[in-house]
Coordinates of N, CA and C and ligand atoms in Angstrom, one line a residue:
M1 N 5.0 8.1 12.1 CA 4.9 8.2 10.6 C 3.9 7.2 10.1
T2 N 2.9 7.7 9.4 CA 1.9 6.8 8.8 C 2.4 6.4 7.4
R3 N 2.3 5.1 7.1 CA 2.9 4.6 5.9 C 1.8 4.0 5.0
L4 N 1.8 4.3 3.7 CA 0.9 3.7 2.8 C 1.7 2.8 1.9
L5 N 1.3 1.6 1.7 CA 2.0 0.7 0.8 C 1.1 0.5 -0.4
R6 N 1.7 0.8 -1.6 CA 0.9 0.6 -2.8 C 1.4 -0.6 -3.6
I7 N 0.5 -1.5 -4.0 CA 0.9 -2.7 -4.7 C 0.3 -2.6 -6.1
D8 N 1.1 -2.6 -7.1 CA 0.6 -2.6 -8.5 C 0.8 -3.9 -9.2
S9 N -0.2 -4.3 -10.0 CA -0.1 -5.7 -10.6 C -0.4 -5.8 -12.0
S10 N -0.8 -4.7 -12.7 CA -1.1 -4.9 -14.2 C 0.2 -5.2 -14.9
S11 N 0.2 -6.1 -15.9 CA 1.4 -6.3 -16.7 C 1.7 -5.1 -17.6
R12 N 0.7 -4.2 -17.7 CA 0.9 -3.0 -18.5 C 1.5 -1.9 -17.7
T13 N 2.6 -1.3 -18.1 CA 3.0 -0.1 -17.4 C 2.5 1.1 -18.1
Q14 N 2.2 1.0 -19.4 CA 1.6 2.1 -20.2 C 0.2 1.8 -20.5
G15 N -0.7 2.8 -20.3 CA -2.1 2.7 -20.6 C -2.9 1.8 -19.7
S16 N -2.3 1.5 -18.5 CA -3.0 0.7 -17.5 C -4.0 1.5 -16.7
H17 N -5.3 1.1 -16.8 CA -6.3 1.9 -16.1 C -6.2 1.7 -14.6
S18 N -5.8 0.5 -14.2 CA -5.7 0.3 -12.7 C -4.5 1.1 -12.1
R19 N -3.4 1.1 -12.9 CA -2.3 1.9 -12.4 C -2.6 3.4 -12.4
D20 N -3.3 3.8 -13.5 CA -3.6 5.3 -13.6 C -4.6 5.7 -12.4
L21 N -5.5 4.8 -12.1 CA -6.4 5.1 -11.0 C -5.7 5.1 -9.7
A22 N -4.7 4.2 -9.5 CA -3.9 4.2 -8.3 C -3.0 5.5 -8.2
D23 N -2.5 6.0 -9.4 CA -1.8 7.3 -9.4 C -2.7 8.4 -8.9
F24 N -4.0 8.3 -9.4 CA -5.0 9.4 -9.0 C -5.2 9.3 -7.5
F25 N -5.4 8.0 -7.0 CA -5.6 7.8 -5.5 C -4.4 8.4 -4.8
E26 N -3.2 8.1 -5.2 CA -2.0 8.5 -4.5 C -1.9 10.0 -4.4
Q27 N -2.3 10.7 -5.6 CA -2.2 12.1 -5.7 C -3.2 12.8 -4.6
V28 N -4.4 12.2 -4.6 CA -5.4 12.8 -3.7 C -5.0 12.5 -2.3
W29 N -4.5 11.3 -2.0 CA -4.1 10.9 -0.7 C -3.0 11.9 -0.2
H30 N -2.0 12.1 -1.1 CA -0.9 13.0 -0.8 C -1.3 14.4 -0.5
Q31 N -2.3 14.9 -1.3 CA -2.8 16.2 -1.0 C -3.4 16.3 0.4
K32 N -4.1 15.2 0.8 CA -4.8 15.3 2.1 C -3.9 15.0 3.2
Y33 N -2.9 14.1 3.0 CA -2.0 13.6 4.0 C -0.5 13.8 3.6
P34 N -0.1 15.1 3.4 CA 1.3 15.3 2.8 C 2.4 14.6 3.6
T35 N 2.2 14.3 4.9 CA 3.3 13.8 5.7 C 3.4 12.3 5.6
H36 N 2.4 11.6 5.0 CA 2.4 10.2 5.0 C 3.4 9.7 4.0
E37 N 4.1 8.6 4.4 CA 5.1 8.1 3.5 C 4.5 7.1 2.5
I38 N 4.7 7.2 1.2 CA 4.1 6.2 0.3 C 5.2 5.4 -0.4
T39 N 5.1 4.1 -0.3 CA 6.1 3.2 -1.0 C 5.3 2.3 -2.0
T40 N 6.0 2.0 -3.0 CA 5.3 1.1 -4.1 C 6.0 -0.2 -4.3
R41 N 5.3 -1.2 -4.3 CA 5.8 -2.6 -4.7 C 5.1 -3.0 -6.0
D42 N 5.9 -3.0 -7.1 CA 5.3 -3.5 -8.4 C 5.6 -5.0 -8.4
V43 N 4.5 -5.8 -8.4 CA 4.7 -7.2 -8.3 C 5.0 -7.8 -9.7
T44 N 5.0 -7.0 -10.7 CA 5.4 -7.5 -12.1 C 6.8 -7.3 -12.4
Q45 N 7.5 -6.3 -11.7 CA 8.8 -5.9 -12.0 C 9.6 -5.5 -10.8
P46 N 10.5 -6.2 -10.2 CA 10.9 -7.6 -10.6 C 9.7 -8.5 -10.3
A47 N 9.6 -9.6 -11.1 CA 8.5 -10.5 -10.9 C 8.7 -11.2 -9.6
I48 N 7.6 -11.5 -8.9 CA 7.7 -12.3 -7.6 C 7.6 -13.8 -8.0
P49 N 8.6 -14.5 -7.6 CA 8.6 -16.0 -8.0 C 7.4 -16.7 -7.3
H50 N 6.9 -17.7 -8.0 CA 6.0 -18.6 -7.3 C 6.7 -19.4 -6.2
I51 N 5.9 -19.6 -5.1 CA 6.5 -20.4 -4.1 C 6.7 -21.8 -4.6
D52 N 7.9 -22.4 -4.2 CA 8.2 -23.7 -4.7 C 8.4 -24.6 -3.5
E53 N 8.8 -25.9 -3.7 CA 8.9 -26.9 -2.7 C 9.8 -26.4 -1.5
I54 N 11.0 -25.8 -1.9 CA 11.9 -25.4 -0.9 C 11.4 -24.2 0.0
T55 N 10.6 -23.3 -0.7 CA 10.0 -22.2 0.0 C 9.1 -22.7 1.1
I56 N 8.2 -23.6 0.7 CA 7.2 -24.2 1.6 C 7.9 -24.9 2.7
A57 N 8.9 -25.7 2.4 CA 9.7 -26.3 3.5 C 10.3 -25.3 4.4
G58 N 10.8 -24.2 3.9 CA 11.4 -23.1 4.7 C 10.3 -22.5 5.6
F59 N 9.1 -22.3 5.0 CA 8.0 -21.7 5.9 C 7.7 -22.6 7.1
Q60 N 7.8 -23.9 6.8 CA 7.4 -24.9 7.9 C 8.5 -25.3 8.8
T61 N 9.7 -24.7 8.6 CA 10.9 -25.0 9.4 C 11.2 -23.9 10.3
P62 N 11.4 -24.1 11.6 CA 11.8 -22.9 12.5 C 13.1 -22.3 12.0
P63 N 13.2 -20.9 12.0 CA 14.3 -20.2 11.4 C 15.7 -20.7 11.8
D64 N 15.9 -21.1 13.0 CA 17.2 -21.6 13.4 C 17.5 -23.0 12.9
Q65 N 16.6 -23.7 12.3 CA 16.8 -25.0 11.7 C 16.8 -25.0 10.2
R66 N 16.6 -23.8 9.6 CA 16.6 -23.8 8.1 C 17.9 -24.0 7.5
T67 N 17.9 -24.7 6.3 CA 19.1 -24.9 5.5 C 19.4 -23.6 4.8
D68 N 20.6 -23.4 4.2 CA 20.9 -22.2 3.5 C 20.0 -22.0 2.4
A69 N 19.6 -23.1 1.7 CA 18.7 -23.0 0.6 C 17.3 -22.5 1.0
M70 N 16.9 -23.0 2.2 CA 15.6 -22.6 2.7 C 15.6 -21.1 3.1
K71 N 16.7 -20.7 3.7 CA 16.9 -19.3 4.2 C 16.8 -18.4 2.9
A72 N 17.5 -18.8 1.9 CA 17.5 -18.0 0.7 C 16.1 -17.9 0.1
S73 N 15.4 -19.0 0.1 CA 14.1 -19.1 -0.5 C 13.0 -18.3 0.3
V74 N 13.2 -18.2 1.6 CA 12.2 -17.5 2.5 C 12.5 -16.0 2.6
A75 N 13.7 -15.6 2.1 CA 14.1 -14.2 2.3 C 13.2 -13.2 1.7
L76 N 12.7 -13.5 0.5 CA 11.8 -12.6 -0.2 C 10.5 -12.5 0.5
S77 N 10.0 -13.6 0.9 CA 8.7 -13.6 1.7 C 8.9 -12.7 2.9
D78 N 10.0 -12.9 3.6 CA 10.3 -12.0 4.8 C 10.2 -10.6 4.5
T79 N 10.9 -10.2 3.4 CA 11.0 -8.8 3.0 C 9.6 -8.3 2.7
L80 N 8.8 -9.1 1.9 CA 7.4 -8.6 1.5 C 6.5 -8.5 2.7
I81 N 6.7 -9.4 3.6 CA 5.8 -9.4 4.9 C 6.2 -8.2 5.7
S82 N 7.5 -7.9 5.8 CA 8.0 -6.7 6.5 C 7.4 -5.4 5.9
E83 N 7.4 -5.3 4.6 CA 6.9 -4.1 3.9 C 5.4 -4.0 4.3
L84 N 4.7 -5.1 4.3 CA 3.3 -5.1 4.6 C 3.0 -4.7 6.0
K85 N 3.8 -5.3 6.9 CA 3.5 -5.0 8.4 C 3.9 -3.6 8.8
Q86 N 4.7 -3.0 8.0 CA 5.1 -1.6 8.3 C 4.0 -0.6 7.8
A87 N 3.1 -1.1 7.0 CA 2.1 -0.3 6.3 C 0.8 -0.1 7.2
D88 N 0.4 1.2 7.4 CA -0.9 1.4 8.1 C -2.0 1.4 7.1
I89 N -1.7 1.7 5.8 CA -2.7 1.8 4.8 C -2.2 1.0 3.6
L90 N -3.1 0.2 3.0 CA -2.7 -0.6 1.8 C -3.6 -0.1 0.6
L91 N -2.9 0.0 -0.5 CA -3.6 0.4 -1.8 C -3.2 -0.7 -2.8
I92 N -4.1 -1.5 -3.3 CA -3.8 -2.5 -4.3 C -4.5 -2.1 -5.6
S93 N -3.7 -2.1 -6.7 CA -4.3 -1.9 -8.0 C -4.2 -3.2 -8.8
T94 N -5.3 -3.5 -9.4 CA -5.3 -4.8 -10.1 C -6.2 -4.8 -11.3
P95 N -5.8 -5.5 -12.4 CA -6.8 -5.7 -13.4 C -7.5 -7.1 -13.2
M96 N -8.6 -7.3 -13.9 CA -9.2 -8.6 -13.9 C -8.5 -9.3 -15.1
Y97 N -7.9 -10.5 -14.8 CA -7.4 -11.4 -15.9 C -8.1 -12.7 -15.7
N98 N -8.9 -13.0 -16.8 CA -9.6 -14.3 -16.8 C -10.4 -14.5 -15.5
F99 N -11.1 -13.5 -15.2 CA -12.1 -13.5 -14.1 C -11.5 -13.4 -12.7
S100 N -10.2 -13.3 -12.6 CA -9.5 -13.3 -11.3 C -8.4 -12.2 -11.3
I101 N -7.6 -12.3 -10.3 CA -6.5 -11.4 -10.2 C -5.3 -11.9 -11.1
P102 N -4.4 -11.0 -11.5 CA -3.3 -11.5 -12.3 C -2.4 -12.5 -11.5
S103 N -1.8 -13.4 -12.1 CA -0.9 -14.4 -11.4 C 0.2 -13.7 -10.7
A104 N 0.6 -12.5 -11.2 CA 1.7 -11.8 -10.5 C 1.3 -11.4 -9.1
L105 N 0.0 -11.0 -9.0 CA -0.5 -10.6 -7.7 C -0.7 -11.8 -6.8
K106 N -1.2 -12.9 -7.4 CA -1.4 -14.1 -6.7 C 0.0 -14.6 -6.1
A107 N 1.1 -14.5 -6.9 CA 2.4 -14.9 -6.5 C 2.8 -14.1 -5.2
W108 N 2.4 -12.8 -5.2 CA 2.7 -11.9 -4.0 C 1.9 -12.5 -2.8
V109 N 0.6 -12.7 -3.1 CA -0.3 -13.2 -2.0 C 0.4 -14.5 -1.4
D110 N 0.8 -15.4 -2.3 CA 1.4 -16.7 -1.8 C 2.6 -16.5 -0.9
Q111 N 3.3 -15.4 -1.2 CA 4.5 -15.1 -0.4 C 4.2 -14.4 0.9
I112 N 3.1 -13.7 1.0 CA 2.8 -12.9 2.3 C 1.8 -13.6 3.2
V113 N 1.1 -14.6 2.7 CA 0.2 -15.3 3.6 C 0.9 -16.4 4.3
R114 N 1.3 -16.2 5.6 CA 2.1 -17.2 6.3 C 1.7 -17.4 7.7
A115 N 1.5 -18.6 8.1 CA 1.1 -18.9 9.5 C 2.2 -18.4 10.4
G116 N 1.7 -17.7 11.5 CA 2.6 -17.2 12.5 C 3.2 -15.8 12.1
Q117 N 3.0 -15.4 10.9 CA 3.5 -14.1 10.5 C 2.3 -13.2 10.1
T118 N 1.4 -13.6 9.3 CA 0.3 -12.7 8.9 C -1.0 -13.3 9.3
F119 N -1.1 -14.5 9.7 CA -2.3 -15.1 10.4 C -1.8 -16.1 11.4
A120 N -2.7 -16.4 12.4 CA -2.4 -17.4 13.4 C -3.5 -18.4 13.4
M121 N -3.1 -19.6 13.9 CA -4.0 -20.7 14.0 C -3.9 -21.3 15.3
D122 N -5.0 -21.4 16.1 CA -4.9 -22.1 17.4 C -6.3 -22.9 17.6
E123 N -6.5 -23.3 18.8 CA -7.7 -24.1 19.1 C -9.0 -23.3 18.9
N124 N -8.8 -22.0 18.8 CA -10.0 -21.2 18.6 C -10.2 -20.9 17.1
G125 N -9.3 -21.4 16.3 CA -9.5 -21.2 14.8 C -8.4 -20.2 14.3
F126 N -8.8 -19.5 13.3 CA -7.8 -18.6 12.6 C -8.0 -17.1 13.0
S127 N -6.9 -16.4 13.1 CA -7.0 -14.9 13.3 C -6.0 -14.2 12.5
G128 N -6.4 -13.0 12.0 CA -5.4 -12.2 11.2 C -4.4 -11.5 12.1
L129 N -3.2 -11.4 11.6 CA -2.2 -10.7 12.4 C -1.8 -9.3 11.8
L130 N -2.4 -8.9 10.7 CA -2.1 -7.6 10.2 C -2.8 -6.5 11.0
T131 N -2.1 -5.4 11.2 CA -2.7 -4.3 11.9 C -3.0 -3.1 11.0
T132 N -2.9 -3.4 9.7 CA -3.3 -2.4 8.7 C -4.7 -1.9 8.9
E133 N -4.8 -0.5 9.0 CA -6.0 0.1 9.4 C -7.1 -0.1 8.2
K134 N -6.6 0.2 7.0 CA -7.5 0.3 5.9 C -6.9 -0.2 4.7
A135 N -7.6 -0.9 3.8 CA -7.1 -1.3 2.5 C -8.1 -0.7 1.4
F136 N -7.5 -0.2 0.3 CA -8.2 0.3 -0.8 C -7.8 -0.6 -2.0
V137 N -8.8 -1.1 -2.7 CA -8.5 -1.9 -3.9 C -9.1 -1.2 -5.1
V138 N -8.2 -0.9 -6.1 CA -8.7 -0.3 -7.3 C -8.5 -1.3 -8.4
S139 N -9.7 -1.6 -9.1 CA -9.6 -2.7 -10.1 C -10.1 -2.2 -11.4
A140 N -9.6 -2.8 -12.5 CA -10.1 -2.5 -13.9 C -10.5 -3.8 -14.6
Y141 N -11.7 -3.7 -15.2 CA -12.3 -4.8 -15.9 C -12.5 -4.5 -17.4
G142 N -12.3 -5.4 -18.3 CA -12.5 -5.1 -19.7 C -14.0 -5.0 -20.0
A143 N -14.8 -5.9 -19.5 CA -16.2 -5.9 -19.7 C -17.0 -5.3 -18.6
G144 N -18.3 -5.2 -18.7 CA -19.1 -4.7 -17.6 C -20.0 -5.8 -17.0
G145 N -20.7 -5.5 -16.0 CA -21.7 -6.5 -15.4 C -21.2 -7.4 -14.3
Y146 N -20.0 -7.0 -13.7 CA -19.5 -7.8 -12.6 C -20.0 -7.4 -11.3
H147 N -20.7 -6.2 -11.3 CA -21.1 -5.7 -10.0 C -22.7 -5.5 -10.0
H148 N -23.2 -5.3 -8.8 CA -24.6 -5.0 -8.6 C -25.5 -6.0 -9.3
D149 N -25.2 -7.3 -9.0 CA -26.0 -8.4 -9.6 C -26.1 -8.4 -11.1
G150 N -25.0 -7.9 -11.7 CA -24.9 -7.9 -13.2 C -24.8 -9.3 -13.7
P151 N -24.8 -9.5 -15.0 CA -24.8 -10.8 -15.6 C -23.5 -11.6 -15.3
F152 N -22.4 -10.9 -15.1 CA -21.2 -11.6 -14.8 C -20.8 -11.6 -13.3
A153 N -21.7 -11.2 -12.4 CA -21.3 -11.1 -11.0 C -20.8 -12.4 -10.5
A154 N -21.3 -13.5 -10.9 CA -20.8 -14.8 -10.4 C -19.4 -15.1 -10.9
L155 N -18.9 -14.3 -11.9 CA -17.6 -14.6 -12.4 C -16.6 -13.6 -11.9
N156 N -17.0 -12.8 -10.9 CA -16.0 -11.8 -10.3 C -15.3 -12.5 -9.2
F157 N -14.1 -12.9 -9.5 CA -13.2 -13.5 -8.5 C -12.1 -12.6 -8.1
V158 N -12.3 -11.3 -8.4 CA -11.3 -10.3 -8.0 C -11.7 -9.7 -6.7
E159 N -12.8 -9.0 -6.7 CA -13.2 -8.3 -5.4 C -13.6 -9.3 -4.3
P160 N -14.4 -10.3 -4.5 CA -14.7 -11.2 -3.3 C -13.4 -11.9 -2.8
Y161 N -12.5 -12.2 -3.7 CA -11.3 -12.9 -3.3 C -10.4 -11.9 -2.4
L162 N -10.2 -10.7 -2.9 CA -9.4 -9.8 -2.1 C -10.0 -9.3 -0.9
Q163 N -11.4 -9.2 -0.9 CA -12.1 -8.9 0.3 C -11.9 -10.0 1.4
G164 N -12.1 -11.2 0.9 CA -12.0 -12.3 1.9 C -10.6 -12.5 2.4
L165 N -9.6 -12.3 1.5 CA -8.2 -12.5 1.9 C -7.8 -11.4 2.9
L166 N -8.1 -10.2 2.6 CA -7.6 -9.1 3.4 C -8.3 -9.1 4.8
S167 N -9.6 -9.5 4.8 CA -10.2 -9.6 6.1 C -9.7 -10.8 6.9
F168 N -9.4 -11.9 6.2 CA -8.8 -13.0 6.9 C -7.5 -12.6 7.5
L169 N -6.7 -11.7 6.9 CA -5.4 -11.3 7.4 C -5.6 -10.2 8.5
G170 N -6.8 -9.8 8.8 CA -7.0 -8.9 9.9 C -7.3 -7.4 9.5
V171 N -7.4 -7.1 8.2 CA -7.6 -5.7 7.8 C -9.1 -5.5 8.1
Q172 N -9.4 -4.4 8.8 CA -10.8 -4.2 9.3 C -11.6 -3.5 8.3
E173 N -11.0 -2.6 7.6 CA -11.8 -1.7 6.7 C -11.3 -1.8 5.3
I174 N -12.1 -2.3 4.3 CA -11.7 -2.5 3.0 C -12.6 -1.8 2.0
H175 N -12.1 -1.0 1.1 CA -12.9 -0.2 0.2 C -12.5 -0.7 -1.2
H176 N -13.5 -0.8 -2.1 CA -13.2 -1.2 -3.5 C -13.7 -0.2 -4.5
F177 N -12.9 0.1 -5.5 CA -13.2 1.0 -6.6 C -13.0 0.2 -7.9
A178 N -14.1 0.1 -8.6 CA -14.0 -0.8 -9.8 C -14.3 0.0 -11.1
A179 N -13.4 -0.1 -12.0 CA -13.6 0.6 -13.3 C -14.0 -0.6 -14.3
E180 N -15.2 -0.7 -14.6 CA -15.7 -1.7 -15.5 C -15.8 -1.2 -16.9
G181 N -15.8 -2.1 -17.9 CA -16.0 -1.6 -19.3 C -14.7 -0.9 -19.9
M182 N -13.6 -1.3 -19.5 CA -12.3 -0.7 -20.0 C -12.0 -1.1 -21.4
M183 N -12.8 -2.0 -22.0 CA -12.6 -2.3 -23.4 C -13.8 -1.7 -24.2
D184 N -14.5 -0.8 -23.6 CA -15.6 -0.2 -24.3 C -15.0 1.0 -25.1
T185 N -15.9 1.8 -25.7 CA -15.4 3.0 -26.5 C -14.6 4.0 -25.5
P186 N -13.7 4.8 -26.1 CA -13.0 5.7 -25.3 C -13.9 6.6 -24.5
E187 N -15.0 7.0 -25.1 CA -16.0 7.9 -24.5 C -16.6 7.3 -23.2
A188 N -17.0 6.0 -23.4 CA -17.6 5.3 -22.3 C -16.6 5.0 -21.2
Q189 N -15.4 4.7 -21.6 CA -14.3 4.5 -20.6 C -14.1 5.8 -19.8
S190 N -14.1 7.0 -20.5 CA -13.8 8.2 -19.8 C -14.9 8.5 -18.7
L191 N -16.2 8.2 -19.1 CA -17.2 8.4 -18.1 C -17.0 7.5 -16.9
V192 N -16.7 6.3 -17.1 CA -16.5 5.4 -15.9 C -15.3 5.9 -15.1
I193 N -14.2 6.2 -15.8 CA -13.0 6.7 -15.0 C -13.3 7.9 -14.2
E194 N -14.1 8.8 -14.8 CA -14.4 10.1 -14.0 C -15.3 9.7 -12.8
K195 N -16.2 8.7 -13.0 CA -17.1 8.3 -11.9 C -16.2 7.6 -10.8
V196 N -15.3 6.8 -11.1 CA -14.4 6.1 -10.1 C -13.5 7.1 -9.4
Q197 N -13.0 8.1 -10.2 CA -12.2 9.2 -9.6 C -13.0 9.9 -8.6
S198 N -14.3 10.2 -8.9 CA -15.0 11.0 -7.9 C -15.3 10.1 -6.7
Q199 N -15.5 8.8 -6.9 CA -15.7 7.9 -5.7 C -14.4 7.9 -4.8
I200 N -13.3 7.9 -5.5 CA -12.0 7.9 -4.7 C -11.9 9.2 -3.9
Q201 N -12.2 10.3 -4.6 CA -12.1 11.6 -4.0 C -13.0 11.6 -2.8
A202 N -14.2 11.1 -2.9 CA -15.2 11.2 -1.8 C -14.7 10.3 -0.7
A203 N -14.1 9.1 -1.0 CA -13.7 8.2 0.1 C -12.6 8.8 0.9
I204 N -11.7 9.5 0.2 CA -10.5 10.1 0.9 C -10.9 11.3 1.6
G205 N -11.9 12.1 1.0 CA -12.5 13.2 1.7 C -11.7 14.5 1.6
Ligands
LIG1 C1 -4.7 -11.6 -20.1 C2 -5.9 -10.8 -20.0 C3 -7.1 -11.4 -19.5 C4 -8.3 -10.6 -19.3 N1 -9.4 -11.2 -18.8 C5 -10.5 -10.5 -18.7 C6 -11.7 -11.0 -18.1 O1 -11.7 -12.2 -17.7 N2 -12.8 -10.2 -18.0 C7 -12.8 -8.9 -18.3 O2 -13.8 -8.3 -18.2 N3 -11.7 -8.4 -18.9 C8 -10.5 -9.1 -19.0 N4 -9.4 -8.5 -19.5 C9 -9.4 -7.1 -19.8 C10 -8.7 -6.3 -18.7 O3 -9.4 -6.6 -17.4 C11 -8.8 -4.8 -18.9 O4 -8.2 -4.5 -20.1 C12 -8.2 -4.0 -17.8 O5 -8.3 -2.6 -18.2 C13 -6.7 -4.4 -17.6 O6 -6.2 -3.6 -16.6 P1 -5.1 -2.5 -16.8 O7 -5.8 -1.5 -17.7 O8 -4.8 -1.9 -15.5 O9 -3.9 -3.1 -17.5 C14 -8.2 -9.3 -19.7 C15 -7.1 -8.7 -20.2 C16 -5.9 -9.4 -20.3 C17 -4.7 -8.8 -20.9

C-alpha cells in the first residue's frame, strides 16, 4: 500500500490558497492513484508544541533510561516520525509568513528531525534516514518576485529551507509549486492559481 502524507500549515482554514492548492493536488493524485492511502496532519490544529528542555533531554536519553516526563514529552515526536516514516510520498502545503515558513510548520520540523531516527551522524558525516520517494511542496506568497531571480529572491526562506531540509533527511526528489502574488487583485490571483494547477497536473501526469 502506497501512502501519501499531507502536511498543512496555514493558520487559515478558510480562504487558504496553500490548502486549496493541496486539495487540488490531492484530487488529481487520487484520480491517478485511487488505491493510494492519503492521510493529513494539520500542524495548526491541534497545535504542535515547541520542543522544550525536557523534550531535548528525552531525545538525548536512551529510551530505557528516560524518566516518565521525558517519555511523555518525546511521545508526540515519536508519533509524528512514525507518520512520516510510513509515507512514501509527502505533500507539504505552506504559506510564506515573514519570509519563511509558519512557526507551526517549524514546530513540526523540530519534532521530526532527530538523530538516529530521521538522520544519522557518524565519522563519514550526516545521512538522511527517510525513504520517502518524493516530496511535493505547495506554497503561497502574498507578494511576487521570490522566484526566478526576482527582487525578493534573497528573502525566500521557504523553498530553499524546505529543499535543504528534505534532502538532508534523505528525500531524493522534491518538487515545488509556488503561488506568488496572493495579495494581488482577484483576477491576477486566479491567473496564478490556474498556472500552478496546471503545473501540478503536469507533474502528476
Ligand atoms: C503573518 C503573515 C505574514 C506574512 N508574511 C508575508 C511575507 O513575508 N511575504 C509575503 O509575500 N507574504 C506574506 N504574507 C502573505 C501570505 O503569504 C499570503 O497571504 C498567503 O496566501 C498565505 O497563505 P494561505 O493563503 O495558505 O493562508 C503573510 C501573511 C501573514 C498572515
